[in-house]
Coordinates of C-alpha atoms and ligand atoms in Angstrom, one line a residue:
Chain A
X1 CA 89.2 90.8 117.0
X2 CA 87.6 87.6 115.8
X3 CA 84.5 88.1 113.9
X4 CA 81.6 85.9 114.8
X5 CA 79.2 84.5 112.1
X6 CA 76.1 86.7 111.9
X7 CA 72.9 84.8 112.3
X8 CA 69.5 85.2 110.6
X9 CA 66.0 84.2 111.4
X10 CA 63.7 83.8 108.4
X11 CA 60.0 84.0 109.1
X12 CA 57.5 83.0 106.4
X13 CA 54.4 80.8 106.3
X14 CA 55.4 79.5 102.9
X15 CA 57.8 76.5 103.0
X16 CA 59.4 77.2 99.7
X17 CA 60.3 80.8 100.7
X18 CA 61.9 79.6 104.0
X19 CA 63.8 76.9 102.1
X20 CA 65.1 79.1 99.3
X21 CA 66.2 81.9 101.6
X22 CA 67.6 79.5 104.1
X23 CA 69.6 77.8 101.5
X24 CA 70.8 81.0 99.9
X25 CA 72.1 82.5 103.2
X26 CA 73.6 79.2 104.4
X27 CA 75.7 79.3 101.3
X28 CA 76.7 82.8 102.2
X29 CA 78.0 81.5 105.5
X30 CA 75.3 82.8 107.8
X31 CA 73.8 80.8 110.5
X32 CA 70.2 80.4 109.5
X33 CA 67.1 79.5 111.5
X34 CA 63.5 79.5 110.2
X35 CA 60.1 79.9 111.7
X36 CA 56.7 79.4 110.0
X37 CA 54.8 82.0 112.0
X38 CA 55.2 85.1 114.1
X39 CA 54.4 83.2 117.3
X40 CA 57.1 80.6 116.5
X41 CA 59.6 83.3 115.7
X42 CA 59.0 85.0 119.1
X43 CA 59.5 81.7 120.8
X44 CA 62.9 81.2 119.0
X45 CA 63.9 84.8 119.7
X46 CA 63.2 84.3 123.4
X47 CA 65.9 81.6 123.5
X48 CA 68.5 83.1 121.2
X49 CA 69.7 86.5 119.9
X50 CA 69.5 87.1 116.2
X51 CA 71.3 89.8 114.2
X52 CA 68.8 90.0 111.4
X53 CA 65.2 88.9 111.1
X54 CA 63.7 88.5 107.6
X55 CA 60.0 88.4 107.9
X56 CA 57.0 88.2 105.4
X57 CA 54.4 90.9 106.0
X58 CA 51.3 88.8 105.2
X59 CA 51.1 85.8 107.5
X60 CA 48.1 84.2 109.1
X61 CA 47.8 85.1 112.8
X62 CA 50.5 87.7 113.7
X63 CA 51.7 89.6 110.7
X64 CA 55.2 90.9 110.0
X65 CA 54.6 94.4 111.3
X66 CA 53.3 93.2 114.6
X67 CA 56.2 90.7 114.9
X68 CA 58.6 93.5 114.3
X69 CA 57.0 95.6 117.0
X70 CA 57.3 92.7 119.5
X71 CA 60.9 92.1 118.5
X72 CA 61.9 95.7 119.0
X73 CA 60.2 96.0 122.3
X74 CA 62.7 93.5 123.8
X75 CA 65.7 94.1 121.5
X76 CA 65.9 97.3 119.5
X77 CA 69.2 96.3 117.9
X78 CA 67.8 93.5 115.8
X79 CA 67.7 94.5 112.1
X80 CA 64.2 93.5 110.8
X81 CA 64.0 93.2 107.0
X82 CA 60.4 93.1 105.8
X83 CA 59.4 91.2 102.6
X84 CA 56.2 91.0 100.8
X85 CA 54.7 89.6 97.6
X86 CA 53.1 92.9 96.6
X87 CA 54.6 96.3 96.2
X88 CA 52.3 98.2 98.6
X89 CA 53.7 101.5 99.4
X90 CA 51.6 102.1 102.5
X91 CA 52.7 98.9 104.2
X92 CA 56.3 99.7 103.3
X93 CA 56.0 103.1 104.8
X94 CA 54.3 101.8 107.9
X95 CA 57.0 99.1 108.3
X96 CA 59.9 101.6 108.0
X97 CA 58.1 104.0 110.3
X98 CA 57.9 101.4 112.9
X99 CA 61.7 100.8 112.6
X100 CA 62.1 98.1 110.0
X101 CA 65.7 98.1 108.6
X102 CA 64.5 97.8 105.0
X103 CA 61.7 96.6 102.9
X104 CA 61.9 94.2 99.8
X105 CA 59.4 92.9 97.3
X106 CA 59.4 89.3 96.0
X107 CA 61.0 88.0 93.9
X108 CA 64.3 89.5 94.9
X109 CA 67.3 90.2 92.8
X110 CA 69.8 87.9 94.6
X111 CA 72.5 90.4 94.4
X112 CA 70.3 93.1 96.0
X113 CA 69.1 90.9 98.8
X114 CA 72.6 89.7 99.7
X115 CA 73.8 93.3 99.7
X116 CA 71.0 94.5 102.0
X117 CA 71.6 91.8 104.5
X118 CA 75.4 92.3 104.3
X119 CA 74.9 95.9 105.0
X120 CA 72.7 95.3 108.0
X121 CA 75.3 92.9 109.4
X122 CA 78.1 95.3 108.7
X123 CA 76.2 98.0 110.7
X124 CA 75.8 95.7 113.6
X125 CA 79.4 94.6 113.5
X126 CA 80.6 98.3 113.4
X127 CA 78.4 99.1 116.4
X128 CA 79.8 96.1 118.3
X129 CA 83.3 97.1 117.3
X130 CA 82.8 100.6 118.6
X131 CA 81.8 99.4 121.9
X132 CA 84.8 97.0 122.0
X133 CA 87.1 99.7 120.9
X134 CA 86.1 102.0 123.7
X135 CA 86.7 99.2 126.2
X136 CA 90.0 98.5 124.5
X137 CA 91.2 102.0 125.0
X138 CA 90.4 101.9 128.7
X139 CA 92.0 98.6 129.1
X140 CA 95.7 97.9 128.8
X141 CA 95.5 96.6 125.2
X142 CA 96.9 99.8 123.5
X143 CA 100.2 99.1 125.2
X144 CA 100.5 96.3 122.9
X145 CA 99.8 98.3 119.8
X146 CA 102.3 101.0 120.8
X147 CA 105.1 98.6 121.5
X148 CA 106.9 96.7 124.2
X149 CA 110.3 98.2 123.9
X150 CA 111.9 99.8 127.0
X151 CA 111.3 103.2 125.5
X152 CA 107.6 102.7 125.0
X153 CA 107.2 101.1 128.4
X154 CA 108.6 104.3 129.8
X155 CA 106.1 106.3 127.8
X156 CA 103.3 104.2 129.2
X157 CA 104.6 104.7 132.8
X158 CA 104.6 108.5 132.2
X159 CA 101.1 108.3 130.8
X160 CA 99.8 106.5 133.8
X161 CA 101.5 108.7 136.3
X162 CA 100.5 112.0 134.7
X163 CA 96.9 110.9 133.8
X164 CA 95.7 111.1 137.4
X165 CA 96.8 114.7 137.8
X166 CA 95.4 117.7 136.0
X167 CA 98.8 118.8 134.7
X168 CA 99.3 120.2 131.2
X169 CA 101.2 117.7 129.0
X170 CA 103.3 118.3 126.0
X171 CA 103.6 115.2 123.8
X172 CA 106.5 115.3 121.4
X173 CA 107.5 113.0 118.5
X174 CA 107.8 112.7 114.8
X175 CA 104.6 112.5 112.8
X176 CA 103.1 109.1 112.7
X177 CA 104.4 108.1 116.1
X178 CA 101.0 108.1 117.7
X179 CA 100.9 111.4 119.6
X180 CA 97.1 111.6 119.5
X181 CA 96.8 108.0 120.8
X182 CA 98.9 109.0 123.8
X183 CA 96.7 112.0 124.4
X184 CA 93.7 109.8 124.2
X185 CA 95.3 107.4 126.7
X186 CA 96.0 110.2 129.2
X187 CA 92.4 111.3 128.8
X188 CA 90.8 107.9 129.3
X189 CA 93.0 107.1 132.3
X190 CA 92.2 110.4 133.9
X191 CA 89.4 111.4 136.2
X192 CA 88.0 113.3 133.2
X193 CA 87.5 110.1 131.3
X194 CA 83.8 110.6 131.4
X195 CA 84.0 114.1 130.0
X196 CA 84.7 115.0 126.4
X197 CA 88.0 114.8 124.6
X198 CA 88.1 117.6 122.1
X199 CA 90.8 117.6 119.5
X200 CA 91.9 120.6 117.4
X201 CA 94.6 120.5 114.7
X202 CA 96.1 124.0 115.0
X203 CA 98.1 123.6 111.8
X204 CA 95.0 123.0 109.7
X205 CA 93.3 126.3 109.9
X206 CA 94.2 129.9 109.0
X207 CA 94.4 132.5 111.9
X208 CA 90.9 133.9 111.7
X209 CA 89.2 130.6 111.6
X210 CA 91.4 129.0 114.2
X211 CA 90.5 131.8 116.6
X212 CA 86.7 131.2 116.2
X213 CA 87.3 127.4 116.2
X214 CA 89.0 127.6 119.6
X215 CA 87.0 130.4 121.2
X216 CA 83.7 130.3 119.3
X217 CA 82.0 133.5 118.0
X218 CA 78.9 135.6 118.5
X219 CA 76.4 136.2 115.7
X220 CA 77.7 138.6 113.0
X221 CA 81.1 139.0 114.5
X222 CA 82.8 138.5 111.2
X223 CA 81.8 137.8 107.6
X224 CA 80.3 134.3 107.3
X225 CA 79.6 134.0 111.1
X226 CA 76.0 133.4 110.6
X227 CA 75.0 132.4 114.1
X228 CA 76.4 132.1 117.5
X229 CA 78.8 129.2 117.9
X230 CA 80.6 127.5 120.8
X231 CA 84.4 127.1 120.4
X232 CA 86.4 123.9 121.1
X233 CA 87.5 125.2 124.5
X234 CA 83.9 125.5 125.6
X235 CA 83.1 122.1 124.1
X236 CA 85.9 120.6 126.2
X237 CA 84.3 121.8 129.5
X238 CA 84.6 119.1 132.0
X239 CA 87.0 117.1 129.8
X240 CA 90.3 117.4 127.9
X241 CA 91.4 119.7 125.1
X242 CA 94.0 118.2 122.7
X243 CA 95.9 120.8 120.7
X244 CA 97.8 119.1 117.9
X245 CA 100.6 120.9 116.1
X246 CA 100.7 123.5 118.8
X247 CA 103.9 124.9 117.1
X248 CA 101.8 126.2 114.2
X249 CA 99.7 128.6 116.2
X250 CA 99.9 132.2 114.9
X251 CA 101.2 134.9 117.2
X252 CA 97.8 136.6 117.9
X253 CA 96.1 133.3 118.8
X254 CA 99.1 132.4 121.1
X255 CA 98.3 135.4 123.3
X256 CA 94.6 134.5 123.6
X257 CA 95.4 130.9 124.2
X258 CA 97.8 131.7 127.0
X259 CA 95.2 133.9 128.7
X260 CA 92.7 131.1 128.4
X261 CA 95.1 128.5 129.8
X262 CA 95.9 130.8 132.8
X263 CA 92.5 132.0 133.7
X264 CA 90.4 129.1 132.4
X265 CA 88.1 131.8 131.1
X266 CA 87.4 132.8 127.5
X267 CA 85.5 135.4 125.5
X268 CA 83.9 134.4 122.2
X269 CA 85.0 136.3 119.1
X270 CA 82.8 139.4 118.9
X271 CA 81.5 138.8 122.4
X272 CA 81.9 140.6 125.7
X273 CA 80.8 138.0 128.2
X274 CA 83.5 135.9 130.0
X275 CA 82.8 132.2 130.1
X276 CA 84.3 130.0 132.7
X277 CA 85.6 126.6 131.5
X278 CA 87.0 123.7 133.3
X279 CA 89.4 121.8 131.1
X280 CA 92.7 120.1 131.0
X281 CA 95.2 120.7 128.1
X282 CA 97.3 118.2 126.2
X283 CA 99.5 119.6 123.4
X284 CA 101.5 117.8 120.8
X285 CA 104.1 118.9 118.4
X286 CA 106.7 117.5 116.0
X287 CA 108.6 120.8 115.9
X288 CA 111.5 122.0 117.8
X289 CA 109.7 124.5 120.0
X290 CA 112.9 125.6 121.8
X291 CA 114.2 126.7 118.5
X292 CA 110.9 128.5 117.7
X293 CA 111.2 130.3 121.0
X294 CA 114.7 131.4 120.2
X295 CA 113.6 132.5 116.8
X296 CA 110.8 134.4 118.3
X297 CA 108.0 132.7 116.5
X298 CA 106.7 130.9 119.6
X299 CA 106.0 132.8 122.8
X300 CA 108.3 131.8 125.7
X301 CA 105.5 132.3 128.3
X302 CA 103.2 130.0 126.4
X303 CA 106.0 127.5 126.0
X304 CA 106.5 127.2 129.7
X305 CA 102.8 127.2 130.3
X306 CA 102.3 124.1 128.1
X307 CA 105.5 122.3 128.8
X308 CA 104.8 121.4 132.4
X309 CA 105.1 117.6 131.8
X310 CA 106.8 116.3 128.7
X311 CA 106.3 112.9 127.1
X312 CA 108.7 112.1 124.2
X313 CA 107.7 109.3 121.8
X314 CA 110.8 107.9 120.2
X315 CA 110.7 107.2 116.5
X316 CA 110.1 103.7 115.4
X317 CA 113.6 103.2 113.9
X318 CA 115.0 103.7 117.4
X319 CA 113.1 100.8 118.8
X320 CA 113.6 97.8 116.5
X321 CA 112.0 95.4 118.9
X322 CA 108.7 97.2 118.3
X323 CA 109.0 97.0 114.5
X324 CA 108.3 93.3 114.4
X325 CA 105.9 93.3 117.3
X326 CA 103.7 95.9 115.6
X327 CA 104.0 94.1 112.3
X328 CA 102.7 90.9 113.9
X329 CA 100.0 92.7 115.7
X330 CA 98.6 94.4 112.5
X331 CA 99.2 91.2 110.5
X332 CA 96.9 89.3 112.7
X333 CA 94.4 92.1 112.9
X334 CA 94.2 92.8 109.2
X335 CA 94.4 89.2 108.0
X336 CA 91.4 88.2 110.0
X337 CA 89.5 91.2 108.9
X338 CA 90.4 90.5 105.2
X339 CA 89.8 86.8 105.6
X340 CA 93.4 85.9 104.7
X341 CA 95.5 83.2 106.2
X342 CA 98.9 84.9 106.2
X343 CA 100.8 83.4 109.1
X344 CA 103.7 85.8 109.4
X345 CA 106.8 87.4 107.9
X346 CA 109.4 85.4 106.1
X347 CA 112.9 85.7 107.6
X348 CA 114.1 88.0 104.7
X349 CA 111.0 90.2 105.1
X350 CA 111.9 90.5 108.8
X351 CA 115.4 91.6 107.9
X352 CA 114.0 94.1 105.5
X353 CA 111.6 95.6 108.0
X354 CA 114.4 96.0 110.6
X355 CA 116.7 97.6 108.1
X356 CA 114.2 100.2 107.0
X357 CA 114.3 103.7 108.5
X358 CA 110.6 104.2 108.9
X359 CA 110.4 108.0 108.3
X360 CA 106.6 107.8 108.6
X361 CA 106.8 105.8 111.8
X362 CA 103.9 103.6 113.1
X363 CA 101.4 105.1 110.6
X364 CA 103.6 104.2 107.6
X365 CA 104.3 100.8 109.2
X366 CA 100.6 99.9 109.5
X367 CA 100.0 101.1 105.9
X368 CA 102.8 98.9 104.7
X369 CA 101.5 95.8 106.4
X370 CA 98.0 96.5 105.1
X371 CA 99.2 96.9 101.5
X372 CA 101.4 93.8 101.8
X373 CA 98.4 91.7 102.8
X374 CA 96.4 92.9 99.8
X375 CA 99.0 91.6 97.4
X376 CA 100.3 88.6 99.3
X377 CA 98.9 85.3 98.1
X378 CA 101.3 83.2 100.0
X379 CA 101.3 82.1 103.7
X380 CA 104.1 84.5 104.6
X381 CA 104.8 88.1 103.7
X382 CA 107.9 88.1 101.5
X383 CA 110.1 91.1 100.5
X384 CA 108.4 91.4 97.1
X385 CA 105.2 92.3 99.1
X386 CA 107.0 95.2 100.6
X387 CA 108.1 97.3 97.6
X388 CA 108.3 100.5 99.5
X389 CA 111.0 99.1 101.8
X390 CA 113.1 97.6 99.0
X391 CA 113.1 100.9 97.1
X392 CA 114.8 103.0 99.8
X393 CA 116.8 100.8 102.1
X394 CA 119.9 100.4 99.8
X395 CA 121.4 103.7 101.0
X396 CA 121.6 103.0 104.7
X397 CA 121.8 106.6 105.6
X398 CA 124.6 107.3 103.2
X399 CA 124.5 110.0 100.5
X400 CA 122.2 108.5 97.8
X401 CA 124.1 110.4 95.1
X402 CA 127.5 109.1 96.0
X403 CA 128.0 106.2 93.6
X404 CA 131.7 105.7 94.1
X405 CA 132.9 102.2 94.9
X406 CA 134.1 103.4 98.3
X407 CA 130.7 104.8 99.2
X408 CA 129.0 101.6 98.2
X409 CA 131.5 99.5 100.1
X410 CA 131.1 101.6 103.2
X411 CA 127.3 101.3 103.1
X412 CA 127.4 97.6 102.3
X413 CA 129.7 96.9 105.3
X414 CA 127.6 99.1 107.5
X415 CA 124.5 97.2 106.5
X416 CA 125.9 93.8 107.1
X417 CA 127.3 94.9 110.4
X418 CA 123.8 96.1 111.4
X419 CA 122.2 92.8 110.3
X420 CA 124.7 91.0 112.5
X421 CA 124.2 93.4 115.4
X422 CA 127.8 94.6 115.0
X423 CA 129.2 91.1 115.7
X424 CA 132.5 91.4 113.8
X425 CA 133.1 87.6 113.4
X426 CA 129.7 87.0 111.9
X427 CA 130.0 90.1 109.7
X428 CA 133.4 89.1 108.4
X429 CA 132.1 85.6 107.6
X430 CA 129.1 87.0 105.8
X431 CA 131.3 89.4 103.8
X432 CA 133.8 86.5 103.1
X433 CA 136.7 88.5 104.3
X434 CA 138.9 88.0 107.5
X435 CA 138.3 89.9 110.7
X436 CA 141.5 92.0 110.4
X437 CA 140.5 93.2 106.9
X438 CA 137.1 94.1 108.3
X439 CA 138.6 96.0 111.2
X440 CA 140.8 97.9 108.8
X441 CA 137.9 98.8 106.6
X442 CA 135.8 99.9 109.6
X443 CA 138.7 102.2 110.6
X444 CA 139.1 103.5 107.1
X445 CA 135.4 104.3 106.7
X446 CA 135.1 105.5 110.3
X447 CA 132.4 103.0 111.1
X448 CA 131.9 102.6 114.8
X449 CA 129.7 100.4 116.9
X450 CA 126.8 102.5 118.2
X451 CA 127.0 103.0 121.9
X452 CA 124.1 102.3 124.3
Chain B
X1 CA 96.8 63.1 96.3
X2 CA 93.6 63.2 94.3
X3 CA 90.2 63.5 95.9
X4 CA 88.1 60.4 96.6
X5 CA 85.1 61.8 94.9
X6 CA 84.0 62.0 91.2
X7 CA 82.0 64.4 89.1
X8 CA 79.2 63.5 86.7
X9 CA 78.0 66.2 84.4
X10 CA 74.4 66.0 83.3
X11 CA 73.0 68.2 80.5
X12 CA 69.6 69.8 81.3
X13 CA 68.0 70.4 77.9
X14 CA 70.3 70.8 75.0
X15 CA 73.8 72.0 75.7
X16 CA 76.4 72.7 73.1
X17 CA 78.7 69.7 73.0
X18 CA 81.9 71.8 72.9
X19 CA 80.7 73.6 76.1
X20 CA 80.4 70.4 78.0
X21 CA 83.7 69.1 76.5
X22 CA 85.6 72.2 77.6
X23 CA 84.0 72.0 81.1
X24 CA 84.9 68.4 81.5
X25 CA 88.5 68.9 80.6
X26 CA 88.8 72.0 82.8
X27 CA 87.4 70.3 85.8
X28 CA 89.5 67.2 85.3
X29 CA 92.6 69.3 85.1
X30 CA 91.9 71.3 88.3
X31 CA 90.4 68.5 90.4
X32 CA 92.6 65.6 89.3
X33 CA 89.7 63.3 89.6
X34 CA 87.4 61.4 87.2
X35 CA 84.9 63.7 85.5
X36 CA 82.5 62.4 82.9
X37 CA 79.5 63.5 80.9
X38 CA 76.3 61.5 81.4
X39 CA 74.9 60.0 78.1
X40 CA 71.3 60.9 78.9
X41 CA 70.0 64.4 78.7
X42 CA 67.3 65.6 81.1
X43 CA 64.1 66.9 79.6
X44 CA 63.6 70.4 81.1
X45 CA 59.9 70.8 80.3
X46 CA 58.6 69.8 83.8
X47 CA 60.7 72.5 85.4
X48 CA 59.4 75.3 83.2
X49 CA 57.4 78.1 84.9
X50 CA 55.3 79.6 82.2
X51 CA 54.5 82.7 84.2
X52 CA 58.2 83.5 84.8
X53 CA 59.5 81.9 81.6
X54 CA 62.3 80.4 83.6
X55 CA 63.3 77.0 84.9
X56 CA 63.0 76.1 88.6
X57 CA 66.4 75.3 90.0
X58 CA 65.1 73.6 93.1
X59 CA 62.9 71.2 91.0
X60 CA 66.0 70.3 88.9
X61 CA 67.9 69.5 92.1
X62 CA 65.1 67.2 93.2
X63 CA 65.1 65.5 89.8
X64 CA 68.9 65.0 89.9
X65 CA 68.6 63.3 93.3
X66 CA 66.3 60.7 91.7
X67 CA 67.8 58.1 91.8
X68 CA 70.6 59.3 94.1
X69 CA 74.1 59.1 92.6
X70 CA 76.5 56.4 93.8
X71 CA 78.5 57.4 96.9
X72 CA 81.4 59.6 96.1
X73 CA 79.7 60.9 92.9
X74 CA 78.8 64.5 92.7
X75 CA 76.1 65.0 90.0
X76 CA 76.2 68.5 88.5
X77 CA 73.4 69.6 86.1
X78 CA 74.6 71.9 83.3
X79 CA 72.1 74.0 81.3
X80 CA 71.9 76.9 78.9
X81 CA 68.4 77.7 80.3
X82 CA 67.6 80.6 82.7
X83 CA 67.2 79.3 86.2
X84 CA 65.3 80.7 89.2
X85 CA 64.5 80.0 92.8
X86 CA 61.0 80.9 94.0
X87 CA 62.0 84.1 95.9
X88 CA 64.7 85.2 93.4
X89 CA 64.5 86.8 90.0
X90 CA 67.3 84.5 88.8
X91 CA 70.2 82.4 89.9
X92 CA 73.4 81.3 88.1
X93 CA 73.2 78.0 89.9
X94 CA 72.1 76.2 92.9
X95 CA 73.5 73.3 95.0
X96 CA 72.5 71.1 97.9
X97 CA 74.8 72.3 100.6
X98 CA 76.8 69.2 101.5
X99 CA 74.7 67.0 99.3
X100 CA 75.5 65.3 96.1
X101 CA 73.7 67.5 93.5
X102 CA 74.0 70.9 92.0
X103 CA 73.0 72.8 88.8
X104 CA 74.7 75.6 86.9
X105 CA 73.4 77.8 84.1
X106 CA 75.3 79.3 81.2
X107 CA 72.4 81.6 80.3
X108 CA 73.4 84.7 82.2
X109 CA 77.1 84.0 82.0
X110 CA 77.3 84.5 78.3
X111 CA 79.0 87.9 77.7
X112 CA 76.3 88.7 75.2
X113 CA 73.6 88.4 77.9
X114 CA 74.4 92.0 79.0
X115 CA 75.2 93.3 75.6
X116 CA 78.9 92.6 75.6
X117 CA 80.6 91.1 72.6
X118 CA 80.5 87.3 72.4
X119 CA 83.7 85.8 73.9
X120 CA 83.9 82.1 73.8
X121 CA 87.0 81.8 76.1
X122 CA 85.5 84.0 78.7
X123 CA 82.2 82.1 78.6
X124 CA 84.0 78.7 79.1
X125 CA 85.9 80.2 82.0
X126 CA 82.8 81.6 83.7
X127 CA 81.0 78.3 83.4
X128 CA 84.0 76.4 84.8
X129 CA 84.2 78.8 87.8
X130 CA 80.5 78.6 88.4
X131 CA 80.5 74.8 88.3
X132 CA 83.5 74.7 90.6
X133 CA 81.6 77.0 92.9
X134 CA 78.5 74.8 93.0
X135 CA 80.6 71.7 93.4
X136 CA 82.3 73.4 96.4
X137 CA 78.8 73.8 97.9
X138 CA 78.1 70.1 97.5
X139 CA 81.3 69.5 99.4
X140 CA 79.8 71.7 102.2
X141 CA 81.9 74.8 101.5
X142 CA 80.2 78.1 102.2
X143 CA 81.1 81.4 100.6
X144 CA 84.7 82.4 101.0
X145 CA 86.1 85.9 101.5
X146 CA 89.3 85.4 99.7
X147 CA 88.7 87.5 96.6
X148 CA 90.2 85.2 94.0
X149 CA 88.7 81.9 95.4
X150 CA 86.2 80.0 93.4
X151 CA 84.0 80.0 96.6
X152 CA 83.7 83.8 96.5
X153 CA 80.1 84.9 96.2
X154 CA 79.5 86.3 92.7
X155 CA 76.3 88.1 92.1
X156 CA 77.3 89.5 88.7
X157 CA 79.0 87.8 85.8
X158 CA 81.8 90.3 85.9
X159 CA 82.5 89.3 89.5
X160 CA 83.0 85.7 88.2
X161 CA 85.7 87.0 85.9
X162 CA 87.7 88.3 88.8
X163 CA 88.0 84.9 90.4
X164 CA 90.6 82.2 89.7
X165 CA 89.4 78.9 88.5
X166 CA 90.7 77.3 91.7
X167 CA 90.1 77.2 95.4
X168 CA 92.1 79.2 97.9
X169 CA 94.3 77.2 100.2
X170 CA 91.9 77.1 103.2
X171 CA 89.0 76.0 101.0
X172 CA 91.2 73.4 99.1
X173 CA 92.3 72.1 102.5
X174 CA 88.8 71.8 103.7
X175 CA 87.7 69.6 100.8
X176 CA 91.0 67.7 100.8
X177 CA 92.4 68.6 97.4
X178 CA 95.8 69.8 96.7
X179 CA 96.0 73.4 95.6
X180 CA 96.7 73.7 91.9
X181 CA 98.7 76.8 91.2
X182 CA 97.5 78.0 87.9
X183 CA 99.6 81.1 87.7
Ligands
ZN1 ZN1 77.5 80.1 96.2
ZN2 ZN1 88.2 80.1 99.5

């Protein structure tokens, strides 16, 4: 998202104040306008929106407090910073009570004034970004963030088709693949989009607390339960309940959850009254639930209840075309936010990214890009800006402790093959051996071209 | 390619000769353009505000504009006195944005100002960065968000230390100088 330049309106009857402040904030890169009276300020504000208004309190005619009142009548989002030559507590209190953003006494410490205005602008920017973010989630934009590979397009199709129904969805994938984002997309594309989306991480709480977190509790039902409290299921009434790490739920809570999912009714911990709730459930897990069912740690009836519709998010390493796409996306996003002019990835950095196994998936990927941008002073990201990737790519899936020449030769050949998309002619050329030798070595080391 | 402009340094009040000499040399090295020290000092008395016991930066800028420097010359006042702008407690420097004059003060940049040990090298570096910064303003540059760029806004002397004594690529491009890689 491109950031626009914040603009300021400085209102003071004294010319030298307008000039000094105007000058100071122009150097800071703000767009600055000035007015010599409250009346003039209102005329300017009628034509143009301002993010921040800095106004003197004592002015002939309309004073700063009155000006602030008029401004907020028409546009409550404007941050009004009130300045004065005298430290008068009562005026300060009055200004703040009427909704001024802050209050400062002349002369200002330049550091302090800049900080206050920066903070005001930051607040406005965040508020705008929040609005934009909400719109983004509803729009098609997240598709881009998730990826454009065939696998992820399939995921998006599934999201779109299941969103309209009220079916229970099980989202599966390694950690960091964006399971919560998928849950969020289902919710925002569903008829429940205007209801709440309530998320619970089932792995984060011990049994007793998880129970009261999900179902709520009545006053005094257990030690520490000071008052009556609604559970997450109740809070999800009319909306969607997202249960992350569903595989971690203890046996006792599994029973209660199954009942709640089947009857859409709950009883608070320590309570007797049944409460009817209308909600949809999306669960997520990175565990092999089938195995847990076989082992008896996860109830089979609950498994079938939550696994009505399954969405599998493939790990990042299985969709190489998304690796660079996501890199470019976050590069643009972070570099504009950080004010950097990094244009892209160098060819060797691209190779490095594609070679890496991405055990932490998209989350690790975005962290890597963000870190690279912090250290990169060049126009392009180079391998030295990606230390995490250089540290662990040398093994290529082989046994890291096997240091024999054979093991190293095997892993080297495999690596070059992958870089050349298993084109034997190109690989042989890069290795400076002939094709027959390469075939023989591939046979010897049992290296096969991956199918599909 | 060296820039088409030139820099004239003007001492406001008495300035230690070695400070000016170091500054001139540093600027000439970075900018690859003529940099010289004006022979006449400016008497600071008219700019003194007895109530604040400081010197008015805006009045100094006005004075430096009179008479205006030749085209292509950027006239930078250098002083060891404490500067202020009317609404501010103090400033390290001030410049006419996109105009030919600026002023920079060593007063608060001396490490001993906040009780640190004197450090001549650091002091020279800070002044060089502050002058580069104000010069950038006379070339219409506004504050830059690249952390090591000379156009970064520094409100504290320690922030000045974190910057390079050079412009980042985008800022250097904007004022038409070639980036000097000092690392
Ligand atoms: Zn500045
Ligand atoms: Zn810059």
